[in-house]
Short mmCIF file of N, CA and C in Angstrom, two decimals:
data_model
loop_
_atom_site.label_atom_id
_atom_site.label_comp_id
_atom_site.label_asym_id
_atom_site.label_seq_id
_atom_site.Cartn_x
_atom_site.Cartn_y
_atom_site.Cartn_z
N MET U 26 86.26 113.71 112.91
CA MET U 26 85.90 112.58 113.52
C MET U 26 86.87 111.74 112.13
N GLN U 27 87.41 110.46 113.35
CA GLN U 27 88.14 109.75 112.10
C GLN U 27 88.09 108.56 112.00
N LEU U 28 87.99 107.99 111.19
CA LEU U 28 87.36 106.23 111.27
C LEU U 28 88.12 105.38 110.50
N VAL U 29 88.11 104.54 111.65
CA VAL U 29 89.13 103.14 110.81
C VAL U 29 87.96 102.04 110.20
N LEU U 30 88.29 101.43 109.06
CA LEU U 30 87.83 100.60 108.28
C LEU U 30 88.92 98.87 108.89
N ALA U 31 87.91 98.57 109.88
CA ALA U 31 88.06 97.19 110.91
C ALA U 31 88.31 96.01 110.01
N THR U 32 89.13 96.43 108.97
CA THR U 32 89.33 94.81 107.99
C THR U 32 90.62 94.94 107.39
N ARG U 33 91.85 93.91 106.88
CA ARG U 33 92.56 93.44 106.62
C ARG U 33 91.93 92.48 104.80
N ASN U 34 91.06 92.45 104.36
CA ASN U 34 89.99 92.21 103.27
C ASN U 34 89.85 93.30 102.60
N ALA U 35 91.07 92.61 101.58
CA ALA U 35 91.10 93.99 100.80
C ALA U 35 90.40 94.10 99.23
N ASN U 36 89.78 92.69 99.45
CA ASN U 36 88.52 93.36 98.42
C ASN U 36 87.21 93.62 99.38
N LYS U 37 87.04 93.40 100.47
CA LYS U 37 85.94 93.80 101.49
C LYS U 37 86.58 95.29 101.83
N LEU U 38 87.31 96.03 101.66
CA LEU U 38 87.48 97.04 101.82
C LEU U 38 87.29 97.92 100.56
N GLU U 39 87.33 97.27 99.04
CA GLU U 39 87.33 98.58 98.04
C GLU U 39 86.07 98.42 98.22
N GLU U 40 85.60 97.63 98.30
CA GLU U 40 83.76 97.85 97.71
C GLU U 40 82.85 98.17 99.30
N ILE U 41 83.79 98.89 100.02
CA ILE U 41 82.99 99.53 101.44
C ILE U 41 83.26 100.85 101.19
N ARG U 42 84.72 101.36 100.75
CA ARG U 42 85.33 102.45 99.93
C ARG U 42 84.40 102.57 98.85
N ASP U 43 83.92 102.07 98.22
CA ASP U 43 83.80 102.37 96.83
C ASP U 43 81.75 102.87 97.08
N VAL U 44 81.63 102.48 97.79
CA VAL U 44 80.35 102.36 98.51
C VAL U 44 79.69 103.23 98.87
N LEU U 45 80.66 104.07 100.17
CA LEU U 45 80.48 104.74 100.90
C LEU U 45 81.29 105.93 100.57
N GLY U 46 82.49 106.08 99.20
CA GLY U 46 83.17 106.78 99.11
C GLY U 46 83.96 108.07 99.29
N PHE U 47 84.38 106.58 99.93
CA PHE U 47 86.05 107.66 101.35
C PHE U 47 86.88 106.73 100.57
N ASP U 48 88.07 107.85 100.83
CA ASP U 48 89.13 107.19 99.49
C ASP U 48 90.21 106.69 100.91
N SER U 49 91.43 106.50 101.06
CA SER U 49 92.46 105.78 101.61
C SER U 49 92.47 107.21 101.75
N HIS U 50 92.90 108.21 102.13
CA HIS U 50 93.40 109.13 102.92
C HIS U 50 92.37 110.04 103.51
N THR U 51 91.63 109.46 103.52
CA THR U 51 90.34 110.11 104.86
C THR U 51 90.24 109.49 104.93
N VAL U 52 90.07 107.84 105.17
CA VAL U 52 89.62 106.37 105.94
C VAL U 52 90.39 105.85 105.85
N LYS U 53 90.98 105.98 107.05
CA LYS U 53 92.46 104.17 107.10
C LYS U 53 91.77 102.91 107.09
N SER U 54 92.11 102.27 107.28
CA SER U 54 91.57 100.61 107.74
C SER U 54 92.88 100.16 108.37
N SER U 55 92.66 98.83 109.06
CA SER U 55 93.66 97.78 109.55
C SER U 55 94.74 97.82 108.49
N PHE U 56 94.52 98.23 107.99
CA PHE U 56 96.15 98.47 107.37
C PHE U 56 96.94 99.30 107.51
N ASP U 57 96.56 100.28 107.81
CA ASP U 57 97.15 101.49 108.30
C ASP U 57 97.91 101.66 109.90
N TYR U 58 97.61 99.66 110.40
CA TYR U 58 98.14 99.84 111.91
C TYR U 58 98.54 98.34 112.00
N PRO U 59 99.88 98.50 111.98
CA PRO U 59 99.63 96.97 111.33
C PRO U 59 100.44 96.32 112.51
N GLN U 60 100.69 97.09 113.91
CA GLN U 60 101.01 96.06 115.07
C GLN U 60 99.95 96.04 115.69
N ILE U 61 98.70 96.15 114.88
CA ILE U 61 97.23 95.63 116.06
C ILE U 61 97.13 94.76 114.72
N PRO U 62 97.06 93.21 115.87
CA PRO U 62 97.08 91.85 115.19
C PRO U 62 95.28 91.53 115.12
N ASP U 63 95.62 90.37 113.92
CA ASP U 63 93.74 90.13 113.54
C ASP U 63 93.36 90.20 114.85
N VAL U 64 92.32 90.96 114.15
CA VAL U 64 91.15 90.05 115.59
C VAL U 64 90.17 88.42 115.14
N VAL U 65 90.70 87.82 116.74
CA VAL U 65 90.15 86.75 115.70
C VAL U 65 88.93 86.47 116.34
N GLU U 66 88.06 86.24 114.94
CA GLU U 66 86.09 86.06 114.67
C GLU U 66 85.83 84.38 115.01
N ASP U 67 85.50 84.84 117.11
CA ASP U 67 85.42 83.90 117.58
C ASP U 67 83.88 83.71 117.80
N LYS U 68 83.41 85.02 117.82
CA LYS U 68 81.80 84.43 118.21
C LYS U 68 80.97 83.92 117.45
N ASP U 69 79.58 83.70 118.53
CA ASP U 69 78.69 83.03 117.19
C ASP U 69 77.47 83.15 116.68
N THR U 70 77.64 84.52 116.58
CA THR U 70 76.61 85.53 115.83
C THR U 70 77.84 86.58 114.38
N LEU U 71 77.17 86.13 113.34
CA LEU U 71 77.72 87.40 112.50
C LEU U 71 77.97 88.56 113.12
N GLU U 72 76.83 89.22 114.42
CA GLU U 72 77.17 90.12 114.50
C GLU U 72 77.88 90.58 115.80
N GLY U 73 78.04 89.22 116.45
CA GLY U 73 78.84 89.59 117.22
C GLY U 73 80.46 89.03 117.42
N ASN U 74 81.23 88.66 115.76
CA ASN U 74 82.32 89.07 115.09
C ASN U 74 82.31 90.41 114.68
N ALA U 75 80.80 91.45 113.93
CA ALA U 75 80.91 93.19 113.91
C ALA U 75 81.61 93.73 115.05
N ILE U 76 80.64 93.69 116.14
CA ILE U 76 81.51 94.20 116.83
C ILE U 76 82.45 94.05 117.63
N LYS U 77 82.71 93.07 117.91
CA LYS U 77 83.84 92.33 118.36
C LYS U 77 85.29 93.50 117.14
N LYS U 78 85.01 93.45 116.32
CA LYS U 78 86.36 93.75 115.30
C LYS U 78 86.72 95.08 115.67
N ALA U 79 84.74 95.72 115.26
CA ALA U 79 84.97 96.99 115.48
C ALA U 79 85.83 97.80 116.98
N THR U 80 85.24 97.57 117.96
CA THR U 80 85.52 97.16 119.64
C THR U 80 86.51 97.11 119.38
N THR U 81 87.55 96.31 118.74
CA THR U 81 89.00 96.28 119.56
C THR U 81 90.13 97.76 118.17
N ILE U 82 89.29 97.02 117.43
CA ILE U 82 90.46 99.05 116.28
C ILE U 82 89.83 99.94 116.97
N ALA U 83 89.21 99.99 117.79
CA ALA U 83 88.37 101.82 118.02
C ALA U 83 89.29 101.64 118.91
N THR U 84 89.19 100.64 119.91
CA THR U 84 90.23 100.75 121.28
C THR U 84 91.60 100.92 120.75
N ALA U 85 92.41 100.25 120.45
CA ALA U 85 93.81 100.08 119.99
C ALA U 85 93.69 101.44 119.07
N THR U 86 92.93 102.09 118.08
CA THR U 86 93.27 103.44 117.23
C THR U 86 93.19 104.49 117.84
N GLY U 87 92.37 104.64 118.93
CA GLY U 87 91.30 105.80 119.88
C GLY U 87 90.09 106.27 118.51
N CYS U 88 90.37 105.61 117.47
CA CYS U 88 89.16 106.07 116.36
C CYS U 88 88.32 105.47 116.66
N TRP U 89 86.81 106.59 115.70
CA TRP U 89 86.03 105.27 114.88
C TRP U 89 85.70 103.97 114.47
N ALA U 90 85.50 103.30 114.47
CA ALA U 90 85.92 101.86 113.82
C ALA U 90 84.22 101.45 113.16
N LEU U 91 84.26 100.94 111.75
CA LEU U 91 83.55 100.39 111.19
C LEU U 91 83.80 98.95 110.32
N ALA U 92 83.39 98.40 111.02
CA ALA U 92 83.20 96.71 111.38
C ALA U 92 82.08 96.23 110.25
N ASP U 93 82.62 94.72 109.56
CA ASP U 93 80.80 93.85 109.00
C ASP U 93 81.59 92.58 108.97
N ASP U 94 80.70 91.98 109.63
CA ASP U 94 80.70 90.41 109.42
C ASP U 94 79.93 89.57 108.08
N SER U 95 80.38 88.73 107.39
CA SER U 95 79.09 88.53 106.07
C SER U 95 79.06 86.99 106.36
N GLY U 96 78.21 86.21 105.75
CA GLY U 96 78.31 84.66 105.94
C GLY U 96 77.12 84.17 105.15
N LEU U 97 77.93 83.19 104.32
CA LEU U 97 76.51 82.41 103.44
C LEU U 97 75.74 81.56 103.84
N GLU U 98 74.94 81.50 104.54
CA GLU U 98 73.48 80.97 105.21
C GLU U 98 72.62 80.16 103.78
N VAL U 99 73.46 78.76 104.30
CA VAL U 99 72.31 77.57 102.72
C VAL U 99 71.33 76.76 103.19
N ASP U 100 70.22 76.60 102.91
CA ASP U 100 69.49 76.30 103.24
C ASP U 100 69.60 75.05 103.93
N ALA U 101 69.37 74.12 102.95
CA ALA U 101 70.02 72.97 102.41
C ALA U 101 71.13 72.50 103.47
N LEU U 102 72.04 73.26 103.85
CA LEU U 102 73.15 72.81 104.90
C LEU U 102 72.62 73.74 106.73
N GLU U 103 71.49 73.67 106.37
CA GLU U 103 71.49 74.25 107.74
C GLU U 103 71.86 75.59 108.37
N GLY U 104 71.77 76.21 107.31
CA GLY U 104 72.36 77.81 107.47
C GLY U 104 74.03 77.82 107.24
N ALA U 105 74.63 76.66 107.57
CA ALA U 105 75.95 76.86 107.23
C ALA U 105 75.94 77.59 105.53
N PRO U 106 77.35 77.92 105.51
CA PRO U 106 78.59 77.80 106.54
C PRO U 106 78.56 78.55 107.36
N GLY U 107 77.48 79.57 107.32
CA GLY U 107 77.33 80.99 108.31
C GLY U 107 78.60 81.81 108.55
N VAL U 108 78.66 81.78 109.63
CA VAL U 108 78.96 82.51 110.83
C VAL U 108 80.87 81.87 110.10
N TYR U 109 81.14 80.94 109.93
CA TYR U 109 82.48 80.30 109.45
C TYR U 109 82.50 80.43 108.02
N SER U 110 81.91 81.05 107.05
CA SER U 110 82.21 81.57 105.57
C SER U 110 83.53 81.46 105.39
N ALA U 111 84.36 82.57 105.99
CA ALA U 111 85.50 82.26 105.43
C ALA U 111 86.54 81.17 105.64
N ARG U 112 86.17 80.62 106.55
CA ARG U 112 87.17 79.22 106.99
C ARG U 112 86.55 78.04 106.16
N TYR U 113 85.40 78.07 105.88
CA TYR U 113 84.66 76.57 105.68
C TYR U 113 85.24 75.30 105.24
N ALA U 114 86.77 75.69 104.73
CA ALA U 114 87.60 74.66 103.70
C ALA U 114 88.46 74.71 105.37
N GLY U 115 88.44 75.00 105.88
CA GLY U 115 89.52 75.28 106.73
C GLY U 115 90.49 76.52 106.96
N GLU U 116 91.35 76.29 107.90
CA GLU U 116 91.81 77.77 108.71
C GLU U 116 92.25 78.95 107.40
N HIS U 117 93.26 78.21 106.51
CA HIS U 117 94.17 78.64 105.78
C HIS U 117 93.56 78.56 104.64
N CYS U 118 92.53 78.18 103.92
CA CYS U 118 91.68 77.75 102.79
C CYS U 118 91.81 78.86 101.82
N SER U 119 91.17 78.94 100.48
CA SER U 119 91.07 80.20 99.32
C SER U 119 89.62 80.19 99.02
N TYR U 120 89.65 81.31 98.62
CA TYR U 120 88.02 81.27 98.22
C TYR U 120 87.94 80.33 97.32
N VAL U 121 88.11 79.99 96.04
CA VAL U 121 88.16 78.42 95.25
C VAL U 121 87.37 77.14 96.41
N ASP U 122 88.40 77.03 97.30
CA ASP U 122 88.72 76.04 98.24
C ASP U 122 87.28 76.07 99.25
N ASN U 123 86.80 77.26 99.26
CA ASN U 123 84.96 77.52 100.03
C ASN U 123 84.46 76.96 98.99
N CYS U 124 84.31 77.75 97.74
CA CYS U 124 83.65 77.34 96.39
C CYS U 124 83.18 75.77 96.05
N SER U 125 84.43 75.17 96.63
CA SER U 125 84.57 73.43 96.19
C SER U 125 83.70 72.92 97.28
N LYS U 126 84.03 73.64 98.52
CA LYS U 126 84.15 72.28 99.71
C LYS U 126 82.64 72.41 99.06
N LEU U 127 81.33 74.03 99.41
CA LEU U 127 80.34 74.73 99.09
C LEU U 127 79.09 73.24 97.92
N LEU U 128 80.01 73.72 97.14
CA LEU U 128 79.72 72.50 96.07
C LEU U 128 79.67 71.30 96.09
N PHE U 129 80.77 70.62 96.96
CA PHE U 129 80.80 68.83 97.19
C PHE U 129 79.59 68.53 97.99
N GLU U 130 79.43 69.36 98.95
CA GLU U 130 78.32 69.71 100.00
C GLU U 130 76.76 69.22 99.15
N MET U 131 76.63 70.32 98.05
CA MET U 131 75.67 70.28 97.74
C MET U 131 75.21 69.47 96.71
N LYS U 132 76.01 68.75 96.56
CA LYS U 132 75.70 67.72 95.22
C LYS U 132 74.53 66.66 96.05
N GLY U 133 73.39 66.68 95.10
CA GLY U 133 72.68 66.04 95.16
C GLY U 133 70.98 66.73 95.74
N LYS U 134 71.72 67.95 96.64
CA LYS U 134 70.72 68.89 97.43
C LYS U 134 69.86 69.50 95.70
N SER U 135 68.52 69.48 96.23
CA SER U 135 67.36 70.37 95.16
C SER U 135 66.81 71.54 95.93
N ASN U 136 66.81 71.63 97.26
CA ASN U 136 66.65 72.54 97.67
C ASN U 136 68.32 73.92 97.59
N ARG U 137 67.67 74.46 96.67
CA ARG U 137 69.51 75.49 96.82
C ARG U 137 69.49 76.70 97.09
N ARG U 138 67.98 77.38 97.53
CA ARG U 138 67.75 78.39 98.24
C ARG U 138 69.15 78.60 99.55
N ALA U 139 69.32 79.76 99.44
CA ALA U 139 70.45 80.72 100.67
C ALA U 139 70.28 82.15 100.15
N ARG U 140 70.94 82.64 101.27
CA ARG U 140 71.32 83.89 101.54
C ARG U 140 72.20 84.52 101.54
N PHE U 141 72.69 85.86 101.39
CA PHE U 141 74.13 86.39 102.02
C PHE U 141 73.62 87.54 103.05
N ARG U 142 74.36 87.49 104.34
CA ARG U 142 73.67 87.97 105.18
C ARG U 142 75.14 89.14 105.84
N THR U 143 74.95 90.30 105.13
CA THR U 143 76.40 91.14 106.18
C THR U 143 75.43 91.99 107.59
N VAL U 144 76.45 92.06 108.35
CA VAL U 144 76.46 92.97 109.54
C VAL U 144 76.98 93.92 109.63
N LEU U 145 77.03 95.71 109.76
CA LEU U 145 77.70 96.36 110.01
C LEU U 145 77.96 97.05 111.36
N ALA U 146 78.87 97.08 111.80
CA ALA U 146 78.94 97.70 113.20
C ALA U 146 80.09 98.56 113.45
N LEU U 147 79.40 99.96 113.99
CA LEU U 147 80.60 101.28 113.93
C LEU U 147 80.20 101.45 115.80
N VAL U 148 81.50 101.39 115.74
CA VAL U 148 81.84 102.30 117.79
C VAL U 148 82.49 103.54 117.31
N ASN U 149 82.09 104.16 118.64
CA ASN U 149 82.72 105.07 118.65
C ASN U 149 83.83 105.19 119.73
N LEU U 150 84.06 106.54 120.54
CA LEU U 150 85.10 106.74 121.05
C LEU U 150 85.28 105.97 122.52
N VAL U 151 83.48 106.41 122.67
CA VAL U 151 83.68 105.77 124.38
C VAL U 151 82.52 104.20 123.91
N GLY U 152 83.11 103.99 123.30
CA GLY U 152 82.52 102.32 123.19
C GLY U 152 81.46 102.43 122.65
N GLU U 153 80.45 102.76 121.75
CA GLU U 153 78.73 103.15 122.04
C GLU U 153 78.68 102.17 120.48
N VAL U 154 78.19 101.22 121.00
CA VAL U 154 77.90 100.71 119.31
C VAL U 154 76.28 100.48 118.71
N ARG U 155 76.68 100.91 117.24
CA ARG U 155 75.68 100.55 116.58
C ARG U 155 76.01 99.98 115.63
N THR U 156 74.72 98.67 115.08
CA THR U 156 74.95 98.00 114.11
C THR U 156 73.64 98.30 113.15
N LEU U 157 73.70 97.39 112.06
CA LEU U 157 72.80 97.00 110.58
C LEU U 157 73.01 96.01 110.05
N GLU U 158 72.25 95.49 109.60
CA GLU U 158 72.20 94.32 108.51
C GLU U 158 71.68 94.78 107.06
N GLY U 159 72.25 93.59 106.44
CA GLY U 159 71.79 93.29 104.91
C GLY U 159 71.53 92.78 104.54
N SER U 160 71.01 92.07 103.41
CA SER U 160 70.74 90.61 102.64
C SER U 160 70.23 90.41 101.20
N MET U 161 71.47 89.32 101.05
CA MET U 161 70.46 88.81 99.60
C MET U 161 70.49 87.74 99.29
N GLU U 162 68.59 87.27 98.76
CA GLU U 162 68.15 86.07 99.15
C GLU U 162 68.86 85.43 97.55
N GLY U 163 69.24 84.44 97.36
CA GLY U 163 69.40 83.81 95.81
C GLY U 163 69.81 82.87 96.04
N THR U 164 70.61 81.90 95.24
CA THR U 164 70.39 80.44 94.53
C THR U 164 71.82 79.87 94.86
N ILE U 165 72.20 79.26 95.18
CA ILE U 165 73.25 77.86 95.17
C ILE U 165 73.81 77.25 93.20
N LEU U 166 74.73 78.33 92.49
CA LEU U 166 74.35 77.41 91.39
C LEU U 166 75.33 75.64 91.66
N THR U 167 75.75 74.72 90.47
CA THR U 167 75.90 73.64 90.37
C THR U 167 77.09 74.01 89.97
N GLU U 168 77.27 75.16 89.35
CA GLU U 168 79.31 74.89 89.67
C GLU U 168 80.20 76.42 89.28
N MET U 169 80.50 76.83 89.53
CA MET U 169 81.57 78.03 89.70
C MET U 169 81.11 78.77 88.05
N ARG U 170 80.63 80.27 88.38
CA ARG U 170 81.16 80.96 86.88
C ARG U 170 81.06 82.16 87.63
N GLY U 171 82.17 82.87 86.36
CA GLY U 171 82.37 84.00 86.59
C GLY U 171 83.84 83.62 86.69
N GLU U 172 84.52 85.53 86.81
CA GLU U 172 86.01 85.81 87.26
C GLU U 172 85.92 86.83 88.56
N GLY U 173 84.95 87.70 88.39
CA GLY U 173 84.82 89.04 88.73
C GLY U 173 85.40 88.42 90.26
N GLY U 174 84.73 89.61 91.52
CA GLY U 174 84.43 89.47 92.81
C GLY U 174 85.37 87.97 93.73
N PHE U 175 84.96 87.71 94.80
CA PHE U 175 85.72 87.25 95.98
C PHE U 175 84.52 86.61 96.67
N GLY U 176 85.16 85.42 96.95
CA GLY U 176 84.79 84.42 98.69
C GLY U 176 83.54 84.19 97.64
N TYR U 177 82.57 83.55 98.09
CA TYR U 177 81.47 82.28 97.11
C TYR U 177 80.82 83.27 96.16
N ASP U 178 81.20 84.05 95.77
CA ASP U 178 80.52 85.42 94.45
C ASP U 178 80.42 84.17 93.35
N PRO U 179 81.01 83.00 92.81
CA PRO U 179 80.94 82.25 91.78
C PRO U 179 79.73 81.24 91.66
N VAL U 180 79.42 81.19 92.83
CA VAL U 180 78.63 80.11 93.27
C VAL U 180 77.04 80.73 93.45
N PHE U 181 76.84 82.16 93.76
CA PHE U 181 76.00 82.88 93.99
C PHE U 181 74.91 83.09 93.06
N MET U 182 73.99 82.41 93.00
CA MET U 182 73.47 83.88 91.78
C MET U 182 71.78 84.33 92.85
N PRO U 183 72.02 85.81 92.91
CA PRO U 183 70.90 86.73 93.43
C PRO U 183 69.77 86.50 92.24
N ASP U 184 68.49 85.89 93.65
CA ASP U 184 67.10 86.30 92.77
C ASP U 184 66.98 87.72 92.49
N GLY U 185 66.39 86.99 90.55
CA GLY U 185 66.07 88.43 89.91
C GLY U 185 66.90 88.79 88.38
N TYR U 186 68.17 87.71 89.33
CA TYR U 186 69.42 87.75 88.04
C TYR U 186 69.47 86.46 87.95
N ASP U 187 70.07 86.49 86.27
CA ASP U 187 70.13 85.08 85.46
C ASP U 187 71.85 84.76 85.43
N TYR U 188 72.23 85.39 86.52
CA TYR U 188 74.06 85.21 86.83
C TYR U 188 74.80 85.30 87.98
N SER U 189 75.78 84.78 88.01
CA SER U 189 76.21 84.62 89.76
C SER U 189 76.51 86.38 89.84
N TYR U 190 76.81 86.39 91.32
CA TYR U 190 77.85 87.46 91.57
C TYR U 190 79.37 87.68 91.43
N ALA U 191 80.10 86.55 90.57
CA ALA U 191 80.98 86.97 90.20
C ALA U 191 80.94 87.05 88.85
N GLU U 192 79.68 87.15 87.80
CA GLU U 192 79.91 87.87 86.83
C GLU U 192 78.62 89.03 86.22
N PHE U 193 78.77 89.95 87.22
CA PHE U 193 77.92 90.90 88.38
C PHE U 193 79.56 92.59 87.57
N ASP U 194 79.33 93.33 86.85
CA ASP U 194 80.21 94.25 86.37
C ASP U 194 79.91 94.92 88.48
N PRO U 195 81.27 95.13 88.91
CA PRO U 195 81.85 95.84 90.55
C PRO U 195 80.37 96.78 90.88
N ALA U 196 80.50 97.39 89.88
CA ALA U 196 79.58 98.73 90.49
C ALA U 196 78.11 98.43 90.07
N GLU U 197 77.99 97.30 89.29
CA GLU U 197 75.89 97.07 89.57
C GLU U 197 76.45 95.86 90.97
N LYS U 198 77.29 95.21 91.53
CA LYS U 198 76.86 94.23 92.39
C LYS U 198 77.06 95.28 93.67
N ASN U 199 78.22 95.98 93.62
CA ASN U 199 78.16 97.19 94.73
C ASN U 199 76.57 97.47 95.04
N ARG U 200 75.72 97.63 94.07
CA ARG U 200 74.73 98.40 94.36
C ARG U 200 73.72 97.65 95.10
N ILE U 201 73.30 96.33 94.71
CA ILE U 201 72.10 95.35 94.61
C ILE U 201 72.76 93.60 96.26
N SER U 202 74.19 93.94 96.01
CA SER U 202 74.62 93.01 97.04
C SER U 202 73.86 92.96 98.30
N HIS U 203 74.55 91.82 99.32
CA HIS U 203 73.92 91.68 100.37
C HIS U 203 75.01 93.07 101.22
N ARG U 204 76.02 93.40 100.96
CA ARG U 204 76.94 94.13 102.07
C ARG U 204 76.32 95.57 101.28
N GLY U 205 76.67 96.02 99.74
CA GLY U 205 76.02 96.88 99.13
C GLY U 205 74.48 97.85 100.25
N ARG U 206 73.48 96.74 100.21
CA ARG U 206 72.45 97.50 100.75
C ARG U 206 72.59 97.65 102.40
N ALA U 207 73.31 96.68 103.08
CA ALA U 207 74.10 97.66 104.32
C ALA U 207 74.59 98.71 104.24
N LEU U 208 75.35 98.89 103.69
CA LEU U 208 75.92 100.10 103.39
C LEU U 208 74.90 101.35 103.06
N GLN U 209 73.84 100.81 102.71
CA GLN U 209 73.34 102.26 101.88
C GLN U 209 71.74 102.27 102.69
N VAL U 210 71.78 101.43 103.77
CA VAL U 210 71.11 101.56 105.32
C VAL U 210 72.48 102.00 105.76
N ALA U 211 73.84 102.07 105.74
CA ALA U 211 74.47 103.18 106.79
C ALA U 211 74.72 104.37 106.50
N ILE U 212 74.23 104.80 105.19
CA ILE U 212 74.53 105.96 104.49
C ILE U 212 72.60 106.66 104.81
N GLU U 213 71.97 105.83 105.23
CA GLU U 213 70.29 106.97 105.19
C GLU U 213 70.66 106.45 106.97
N GLN U 214 71.39 105.75 107.45
CA GLN U 214 70.91 106.80 109.38
C GLN U 214 72.39 107.03 109.56
N TRP U 215 73.39 106.71 108.89
CA TRP U 215 74.10 107.20 110.01
C TRP U 215 75.26 108.58 108.79
N GLY U 216 74.18 108.33 108.58
CA GLY U 216 74.80 110.51 107.17
C GLY U 216 75.88 111.11 107.59
N ALA U 217 75.02 111.26 109.08
CA ALA U 217 75.35 112.59 109.27
C ALA U 217 76.65 112.19 109.97
N LEU U 218 76.43 111.55 110.41
CA LEU U 218 78.17 110.59 111.71
C LEU U 218 79.43 110.85 110.09
N PHE U 219 79.10 110.35 108.88
CA PHE U 219 80.14 110.03 107.80
C PHE U 219 80.38 111.61 107.98
N ALA U 220 79.14 112.38 107.63
CA ALA U 220 80.10 114.28 106.45
C ALA U 220 80.77 114.61 107.76
N GLN U 221 81.15 114.16 108.96
CA GLN U 221 82.11 115.00 109.99
C GLN U 221 83.65 114.00 109.80
N ILE U 222 83.27 113.27 108.78
CA ILE U 222 84.81 112.56 108.46
C ILE U 222 85.66 113.37 107.16
#
């Protein structure tokens, strides 16, 4: 079985490979198929986007495909940025732009509860879809903290910790993060499939 990780996000790719124990020689990514255009994430749910990405890559490559879609859901913002997390500050924005917009939107808000959610979708050669989810509850900080990680990591402090995702050691973050949790469930539920790679 050949598996393609349906992402061109280098940070996500590294995190997924680290947690699942895959290397670039045995598991390909969308980077290895430059002729395939980026998948437009236009679904209303994380699950819809993950399924669309995995299905598109599986069809285009003739391989199994694993995709994720993740989002930050902030209670005081009625679940925003949610499915629009990657483009919260605009179509071609940076991680810093997104964090800055979130901090601006959160000014004066007393309820700073939030959660990161990841949905994984695995699609086989005949288009059968399997999905699962991981999440992490936490709080939105009042300023960016830390130099590590990516995305909203500098402004998200997970429950049970006194520091942001960006202040974590990468291995520790991969163990407890929303994506890390989803990937651990994937190992438990799909481990027999992954063993065929």
